[in-house]
Amino acid sequence: MIKIENLHKYFHDFHVLKGVNLEIKRNEVVVLIGPSGSGKSTLLRCMNFLEMKDKGVLLIDDQLIDSDKKKLHKVRENIGMVFQHFNLFPHKTVLENVIEAPVHVKKMKKEDCIKIAHQLLEKVGLADKADVYPDKLSGGQKQRVAIARALAMKPEVMLFDEPTSALDPELVGEVLQVMKELANEGMTMIIVTHEMSFAREVADRVFFLDQGVIIEQGTPNELFDHPKHEKVQQFLRHVL
Amino acid sequence: MITLLYVKIFIYLENSLDTKRKVVVKIDKFINSFIQTFNGFVGATGMTLKLTIISLIMACFIGLIVALMKLSSNSFLNWLAVIYIGAIRGTPLILQIMWLYFGITHIIVLSAFWAGSIALAIHNGAYIAEIFRGAIQSIDKGQMEAAKSLGMTNSLAMRRIILPQALKRAIPALGNQFIIGLKDSSLVAFIGITEIFNLSMSEAAATFRQLEFYSIAGIYYLVLILIFTFIINKIEKKLDTGRR
C-alpha cells in the first residue's frame, strides 16, 4: 500500500534520510525504531508530506505521488497522523475537534459526523468528555482524542509519531491500549516509538533506522531476539 | 471628580506660571464654559468617535490582509507588504493626512472626512498588520501540521484553525492600538474636521482661554479612553485571552 524507493531528505546541508527503501502492505503494523536523530520521524513525516522528499519515489496504492502541492491535501485525507504533542485544536471542544475535518474537508453532514464522533469517542473511552475543552484533559486523554480525530476521516493508514513520548509514564498504557485495539481491527499502521515491549507485541514487522538508512528489518522475533547488525544489538542492550 | 481634579491642577499651574498677574481662575467660571460648550463638544465627540470607529474597522481589514501577505510564500505580495509597512511606519501621521487631503488633489479629491478616515485607516493598518502577523506566528506550528494532516488546504486551515486562535491572542495588543488610534484622530483637526481637538483650538483662539479649553478637551478624551478601555477589558474577559 505504501512503497518507498531510495528516499532522500536534506535539512539544508544535513543529509537526514540517505536512500530509504520500504514497502508496507495493507493491514500491516510496522514499527520504526532507532536511535534519536536517525530520521524515524522525518521518514514518517515524508509519508504524508509534512516534509517534502528531496529525491526518491513514493507510491501510495500504486500511485506515484509527486510533489504537486495542489493535490497533497487530497492524499493526506487518507493518511491519519497522530503527533507526539497531540496538537489538538485548543479553541474547540473535544467533539468539535473530531468533527472538524469530516465536516469541513469531506463536507459531510454535521449530524452524521456528530454520530460518528460519539462512536469514536466511545471507542477511545472518552464518551463523557465530548463537550470539554482540551486544556481540561490529561495527556493520555488528549492523545486518545487525537486518535479519534484522525480516525474520523476514515483513513486507510495511520501514522504515529512517538505518540507516548510526551506522556507521564502512568498514562502511556491507556494510549497503547487504544492503538492495540486499532491494530487488531486491521488498521494499517506505521508507528515510531520507544516502547519496545509494545512494538514486540503489535508489530508485524520492525524496521531499524540508523543515520538515515534502514539497517535491519524483520519480525519482532527476528529483530529483538536475534539481531544481526551490531548497532542494533548495541541499541537493544541499552533500551531493554 | 475628574473635572475638579483638572481644575485644581490648572489653577495650580496658572498660579505658579504667572504669579505676577495673579490670575485666579474660578471653578464656577470653568464649569460655566464647560456647560456653554457642552453641545458643541458632544457633537465634536461624535465626530471623533465616528472617525475612530470607521478608520479602525478599515484598519483591521487592511491589517489582516497585509499580515497574510507578509506571511505568504508569494514573494511579490511579501515585498508589497514590507514596502507598505515600511512607508507608513517611516513617515508621520500628520504628513499622511496632509498628503491624502492636500497632496493628491490633482488625482482624486477627497472630502476632509474621508481623507482623514482613510489616512487613519492606512496608518493604523500598518501597525495592526504587525500585531496580526505576530499573533499568527505565535501559534504553535503543530496546529498547522495537524490541520494539514487532516486534509485541510492551507487557506481552510488558516481560516478554521489558525486565525481564530491568533485573533484572540491579538486582542490585548489590538486594544492598545485602538486607544492610540482614538487619540491620533485628533490630528485630523489640521484638515478642518470639527472633532474634539479642533473645537478646543477654535474656542481657545476665540476666547484666549487656552488652558480652560484644552483642559475641557482633555476631559472628553479621557472619558472616551476610559470607556474604550472598559469595553476592551470586558471583551478580553469574555474571550478569556489568557487561555490558549
XYZ file of C-alpha atoms in Angstrom:
484
model
C 0.000 0.000 0.000
C 2.908 2.341 0.680
C 6.106 1.850 -1.249
C 9.184 3.974 -0.829
C 12.233 3.710 -3.038
C 15.559 5.407 -2.493
C 14.120 8.294 -0.465
C 16.465 11.162 0.340
C 15.826 14.171 2.522
C 18.056 17.084 3.413
C 17.618 19.785 6.031
C 19.867 22.396 4.442
C 23.248 20.646 4.468
C 22.217 17.877 6.808
C 21.504 14.640 4.973
C 18.756 13.114 7.137
C 17.480 10.269 5.002
C 20.031 8.570 2.787
C 18.134 6.305 0.480
C 15.350 4.565 2.376
C 13.537 1.629 0.783
C 10.493 0.058 2.319
C 7.187 -1.451 1.434
C 4.160 -1.654 3.683
C 1.243 -3.885 2.887
C -2.380 -3.281 3.713
C -3.389 -4.241 7.283
C 0.209 -4.397 8.324
C 1.522 -2.864 11.531
C 5.034 -1.581 11.120
C 7.183 -0.124 13.867
C 10.164 2.132 13.207
C 12.828 2.134 15.888
C 16.306 3.511 16.107
C 18.478 5.970 17.992
C 17.345 9.592 18.190
C 18.346 11.627 15.174
C 18.245 8.567 12.952
C 15.451 10.057 10.824
C 12.470 7.982 12.004
C 10.144 10.925 12.464
C 11.336 12.566 9.266
C 10.629 9.370 7.347
C 7.143 9.253 8.819
C 6.518 12.923 8.030
C 7.639 12.387 4.438
C 4.861 9.835 4.059
C 2.170 12.491 4.420
C 4.262 15.326 3.020
C 4.678 17.381 6.145
C 8.263 17.141 4.957
C 8.951 17.172 1.248
C 11.263 14.484 -0.024
C 14.251 15.712 -1.991
C 14.775 12.581 -4.053
C 13.198 9.190 -4.461
C 9.903 7.564 -5.270
C 6.841 7.387 -3.081
C 3.919 5.240 -4.154
C 0.625 5.088 -2.302
C -1.774 2.426 -3.574
C 0.498 2.031 -6.595
C 0.000 5.674 -7.419
C 3.031 7.811 -7.810
C 2.739 10.808 -5.512
C 4.623 13.725 -6.898
C 5.051 16.956 -5.068
C 2.167 18.747 -6.721
C 1.160 20.927 -3.824
C -2.401 21.305 -5.045
C -3.115 17.588 -4.676
C -1.328 16.903 -1.417
C -4.300 17.728 0.785
C -6.305 15.108 -1.102
C -3.641 12.494 -0.417
C -3.497 13.448 3.253
C -7.224 12.825 3.699
C -6.480 9.108 3.589
C -3.495 9.227 5.895
C -4.227 9.826 9.556
C -1.478 11.184 11.748
C -1.002 11.275 15.497
C 1.648 13.617 16.869
C 3.908 13.487 19.875
C 2.414 16.702 21.238
C -1.208 15.869 20.325
C -1.810 19.170 18.516
C -5.468 19.274 19.427
C -7.247 22.480 18.465
C -7.471 24.343 21.801
C -10.305 26.648 20.737
C -12.610 23.722 20.008
C -14.237 21.179 22.261
C -13.329 17.505 22.042
C -16.345 16.830 19.834
C -15.596 19.833 17.616
C -12.016 18.620 17.255
C -13.250 15.269 15.997
C -15.888 16.558 13.571
C -13.826 19.475 12.229
C -12.231 17.661 9.301
C -15.163 15.454 8.235
C -17.469 18.485 8.175
C -15.138 20.998 6.551
C -12.876 18.793 4.442
C -15.124 15.928 3.440
C -18.219 18.169 3.544
C -20.221 15.503 5.322
C -23.480 16.327 7.087
C -22.836 17.632 10.557
C -25.360 15.332 12.247
C -23.733 12.270 10.685
C -20.317 13.449 11.788
C -21.501 14.010 15.336
C -22.863 10.468 15.418
C -19.589 9.025 14.157
C -17.643 11.228 16.560
C -19.602 9.929 19.540
C -18.901 6.354 18.448
C -15.202 7.113 18.100
C -15.031 8.826 21.482
C -16.748 5.810 22.970
C -14.145 3.617 21.336
C -11.237 5.545 22.869
C -13.044 5.644 26.217
C -13.859 9.340 26.311
C -17.590 9.408 25.633
C -18.141 11.649 28.652
C -15.608 14.273 27.534
C -17.290 15.329 24.287
C -18.066 18.887 25.388
C -14.873 19.551 27.296
C -12.067 21.776 26.008
C -8.675 20.091 25.507
C -6.992 22.065 28.290
C -9.127 20.177 30.797
C -7.768 16.786 29.663
C -4.757 14.791 30.781
C -2.056 13.968 28.263
C -3.318 10.441 27.774
C -6.844 11.695 27.188
C -5.593 14.302 24.736
C -3.752 11.695 22.748
C -6.808 9.452 22.624
C -8.869 12.386 21.337
C -6.176 12.970 18.722
C -6.501 9.343 17.633
C -10.287 9.691 17.411
C -9.876 12.891 15.429
C -7.620 11.163 12.898
C -9.932 8.149 12.668
C -12.926 10.393 11.937
C -11.570 10.886 8.423
C -11.666 7.111 7.901
C -8.040 6.958 6.819
C -6.578 3.903 5.177
C -3.352 4.194 7.080
C -2.431 5.750 10.409
C 0.941 7.274 11.189
C 2.003 7.568 14.827
C 4.915 9.869 15.595
C 6.122 8.938 19.091
C 2.570 9.037 20.444
C 3.521 8.284 24.036
C 6.827 10.167 24.379
C 5.260 13.279 25.890
C 3.115 11.370 28.385
C 3.571 10.718 32.072
C 4.546 7.057 32.487
C 1.257 6.080 34.098
C -0.709 7.435 31.112
C 1.212 5.540 28.431
C -0.801 2.358 28.881
C -4.201 3.812 28.021
C -2.917 5.177 24.704
C -1.134 1.956 23.780
C -4.309 0.039 24.603
C -6.284 2.073 22.068
C -3.561 1.518 19.492
C -3.569 -2.226 20.120
C -7.305 -2.377 19.528
C -6.832 -0.454 16.330
C -4.159 -2.893 15.190
C -6.411 -5.840 15.981
C -9.115 -4.323 13.796
C -6.756 -4.494 10.870
C -5.779 -0.833 10.535
C -2.598 -0.279 8.558
C -0.276 1.446 10.992
C 3.200 2.889 10.909
C 4.494 3.710 14.352
C 7.607 5.494 15.551
C 8.049 4.573 19.188
C 10.447 3.855 22.002
C 8.049 1.416 23.650
C 9.877 -1.814 22.819
C 7.516 -4.215 24.544
C 4.613 -2.608 22.725
C 6.495 -2.926 19.436
C 7.170 -6.570 20.099
C 3.517 -7.168 20.866
C 1.745 -5.413 17.991
C 4.246 -5.143 15.164
C 4.154 -7.402 12.149
C 7.494 -6.029 11.113
C 10.087 -3.835 12.752
C 12.452 -1.533 10.891
C 15.660 -0.326 12.472
C 16.788 3.057 11.223
C 20.287 4.353 11.771
C 21.783 7.542 10.333
C 19.142 7.806 7.645
C 19.130 4.234 6.360
C 17.245 1.104 7.346
C 19.998 -1.210 8.516
C 17.852 -4.110 9.623
C 14.255 -5.269 9.340
C 12.245 -8.296 10.269
C 9.563 -9.693 12.504
C 9.759 -8.600 16.140
C 11.115 -12.028 16.941
C 13.952 -11.800 14.478
C 14.884 -8.257 15.295
C 14.530 -8.246 19.060
C 15.768 -11.758 19.827
C 18.277 -12.362 17.075
C 19.524 -9.017 15.861
C 22.209 -9.443 13.226
C 23.600 -5.958 12.972
C 25.979 -4.887 15.680
C 24.409 -1.433 16.025
C 21.005 -2.985 16.586
C 22.429 -5.276 19.264
C 24.044 -2.307 20.942
C 20.830 -0.237 20.811
C 18.707 -3.039 22.205
C 21.164 -3.648 25.030
C 20.659 -0.022 26.037
C 16.886 0.139 25.890
C 15.804 -3.312 27.000
C -14.379 64.179 40.479
C -12.122 64.187 37.441
C -13.331 67.635 36.498
C -12.454 69.008 39.905
C -9.059 67.382 39.780
C -8.363 69.013 36.433
C -9.489 72.395 37.669
C -7.300 72.155 40.727
C -4.303 71.185 38.665
C -4.682 74.043 36.259
C -5.346 76.581 38.955
C -2.110 75.494 40.499
C -0.294 75.651 37.169
C -1.622 79.043 36.254
C -0.744 80.485 39.619
C 2.736 79.120 39.600
C 3.424 80.106 35.988
C 2.165 83.604 36.260
C 2.371 84.745 39.822
C 2.739 88.395 38.861
C -0.620 88.617 37.186
C -2.217 86.678 39.991
C -4.737 85.180 37.685
C -7.343 83.489 39.706
C -9.421 81.010 37.815
C -12.636 80.353 39.493
C -14.150 76.936 39.380
C -17.577 78.273 38.565
C -16.157 80.090 35.538
C -14.686 76.840 34.292
C -17.903 74.960 34.843
C -19.754 77.713 33.032
C -17.540 77.341 29.980
C -17.944 73.601 30.168
C -21.707 73.883 30.143
C -21.798 76.559 27.471
C -19.727 74.484 25.072
C -21.278 71.175 26.057
C -23.472 70.833 22.968
C -20.612 71.734 20.693
C -18.261 69.269 22.319
C -20.810 66.472 22.285
C -21.094 66.946 18.542
C -17.320 67.019 18.253
C -17.041 63.872 20.359
C -19.478 62.199 17.988
C -17.196 63.149 15.104
C -14.125 61.840 16.895
C -15.920 58.556 17.558
C -17.226 58.254 14.014
C -13.758 58.892 12.597
C -12.130 56.476 15.011
C -14.585 53.632 14.551
C -14.755 53.844 10.754
C -10.998 54.126 10.403
C -10.244 51.329 12.874
C -12.645 48.931 11.170
C -10.946 49.647 7.855
C -7.562 49.365 9.577
C -8.394 45.870 10.859
C -9.226 44.675 7.347
C -6.080 46.247 5.947
C -4.063 44.805 8.817
C -5.347 41.279 8.320
C -4.761 41.318 4.570
C -1.282 42.807 4.898
C -0.358 40.345 7.656
C -1.362 37.435 5.414
C 0.554 38.986 2.530
C 3.635 39.282 4.680
C 3.349 35.639 5.726
C 2.557 34.295 2.265
C 5.110 32.411 0.239
C 4.486 34.693 -2.736
C 7.499 36.996 -2.816
C 5.674 39.755 -4.687
C 2.954 40.026 -2.037
C 5.645 39.862 0.588
C 7.543 42.680 -0.916
C 4.386 44.790 -1.269
C 3.554 44.300 2.420
C 7.073 45.182 3.522
C 7.037 48.395 1.481
C 3.603 49.408 2.784
C 4.520 48.838 6.420
C 7.901 50.491 5.945
C 6.471 53.589 4.250
C 3.666 54.061 6.775
C 5.712 53.459 9.871
C 8.505 55.548 8.431
C 6.510 58.757 7.998
C 4.485 60.871 10.453
C 0.721 60.529 10.572
C 0.206 64.278 10.123
C 2.160 64.057 6.862
C -0.002 61.166 5.671
C -3.178 63.116 6.452
C -1.940 66.202 4.637
C -0.730 64.099 1.710
C -4.124 62.486 1.227
C -6.110 65.704 1.645
C -3.962 68.383 0.022
C -1.258 66.396 -1.733
C -3.138 64.302 -4.222
C -5.949 66.680 -5.097
C -4.982 66.581 -8.780
C -5.552 62.806 -8.789
C -8.521 62.426 -6.500
C -10.415 64.918 -4.385
C -11.462 63.508 -1.046
C -13.711 65.199 1.455
C -11.908 66.114 4.648
C -13.754 63.391 6.495
C -12.763 60.624 4.084
C -9.231 61.872 3.650
C -8.927 61.804 7.438
C -10.582 58.397 7.852
C -8.538 56.800 5.102
C -5.311 58.279 6.394
C -6.058 56.995 9.885
C -7.051 53.589 8.474
C -3.892 53.235 6.403
C -1.770 54.409 9.306
C -3.256 52.123 11.948
C -3.457 49.305 9.384
C 0.313 49.098 9.209
C 0.621 48.674 12.962
C -2.311 46.268 13.152
C -0.740 44.200 10.364
C 2.307 43.680 12.547
C 0.107 42.821 15.529
C -1.734 40.187 13.475
C 1.475 38.823 11.976
C 2.981 38.385 15.419
C -0.165 36.707 16.711
C -0.341 34.303 13.764
C 3.324 33.405 14.119
C 2.879 32.792 17.820
C 0.501 29.890 17.139
C 2.343 26.598 17.536
C 3.266 25.165 14.147
C 1.873 21.818 15.254
C -1.577 23.352 14.758
C -0.969 23.869 11.056
C 0.560 20.397 10.757
C -2.408 18.782 12.470
C -4.820 20.679 10.224
C -2.883 19.650 7.114
C -2.651 16.040 8.247
C -6.466 16.027 8.331
C -6.581 17.015 4.669
C -7.144 20.741 5.077
C -5.836 23.131 2.477
C -3.669 25.991 3.642
C -6.445 28.534 3.408
C -9.002 26.356 5.181
C -6.540 25.658 7.989
C -5.799 29.372 8.250
C -9.477 30.265 8.433
C -10.689 27.493 10.732
C -7.711 26.766 12.944
C -5.008 29.440 12.947
C -6.888 32.759 12.679
C -9.462 32.125 15.432
C -6.636 31.413 17.856
C -4.431 34.228 16.575
C -7.145 36.896 16.693
C -7.909 36.014 20.275
C -4.261 36.306 21.124
C -4.050 39.676 19.325
C -6.758 41.365 21.373
C -4.635 42.911 24.146
C -2.240 44.490 21.637
C -5.139 45.424 19.393
C -6.869 47.221 22.265
C -3.727 49.216 22.865
C -3.585 50.193 19.193
C -7.258 51.207 19.259
C -6.561 53.617 22.109
C -3.633 55.090 20.208
C -5.869 55.332 17.135
C -8.532 57.237 19.034
C -6.054 59.800 20.308
C -4.276 60.107 16.972
C -7.588 61.032 15.368
C -7.019 64.487 16.897
C -4.524 65.183 14.105
C -7.302 65.470 11.515
C -8.106 68.806 13.167
C -5.493 70.207 10.803
C -7.582 69.450 7.737
C -10.582 71.172 9.230
C -12.672 68.387 10.645
C -14.563 69.606 13.677
C -13.703 66.973 16.208
C -12.776 67.430 19.854
C -9.315 68.879 19.376
C -10.298 71.192 16.548
C -13.189 72.595 18.552
C -10.990 73.206 21.566
C -8.483 75.007 19.327
C -11.096 77.349 17.911
C -12.731 78.007 21.281
C -9.348 78.727 22.781
C -8.416 81.042 19.944
C -11.710 82.913 20.128
C -11.620 83.475 23.873
C -7.879 83.436 24.637
C -8.700 80.988 27.409
C -6.347 78.263 26.169
C -5.812 76.486 29.444
C -9.504 76.200 30.048
C -10.480 74.795 26.681
C -7.577 72.433 26.234
C -8.405 71.072 29.667
C -12.002 70.598 28.669
C -10.871 68.738 25.525
C -8.637 66.594 27.722
C -11.611 65.623 29.835
C -13.562 64.483 26.803
C -10.644 62.406 25.537
C -10.034 60.939 28.965
C -13.668 59.891 29.326
C -13.670 58.346 25.845
C -10.495 56.394 26.564
C -11.869 55.186 29.901
C -14.965 53.878 28.131
C -12.811 52.285 25.413
C -10.603 50.620 27.991
C -13.624 49.342 29.857
C -15.059 47.763 26.703
C -11.714 46.215 25.739
C -11.304 44.730 29.203
C -14.794 43.274 29.002
C -14.008 41.659 25.646
C -10.725 40.274 26.980
C -12.512 38.756 29.952
C -15.266 37.342 27.792
C -12.851 35.686 25.384
C -10.572 34.635 28.195
C -7.491 35.632 26.250
C -5.217 34.183 28.888
C -6.256 30.692 27.896
C -4.773 29.101 24.809
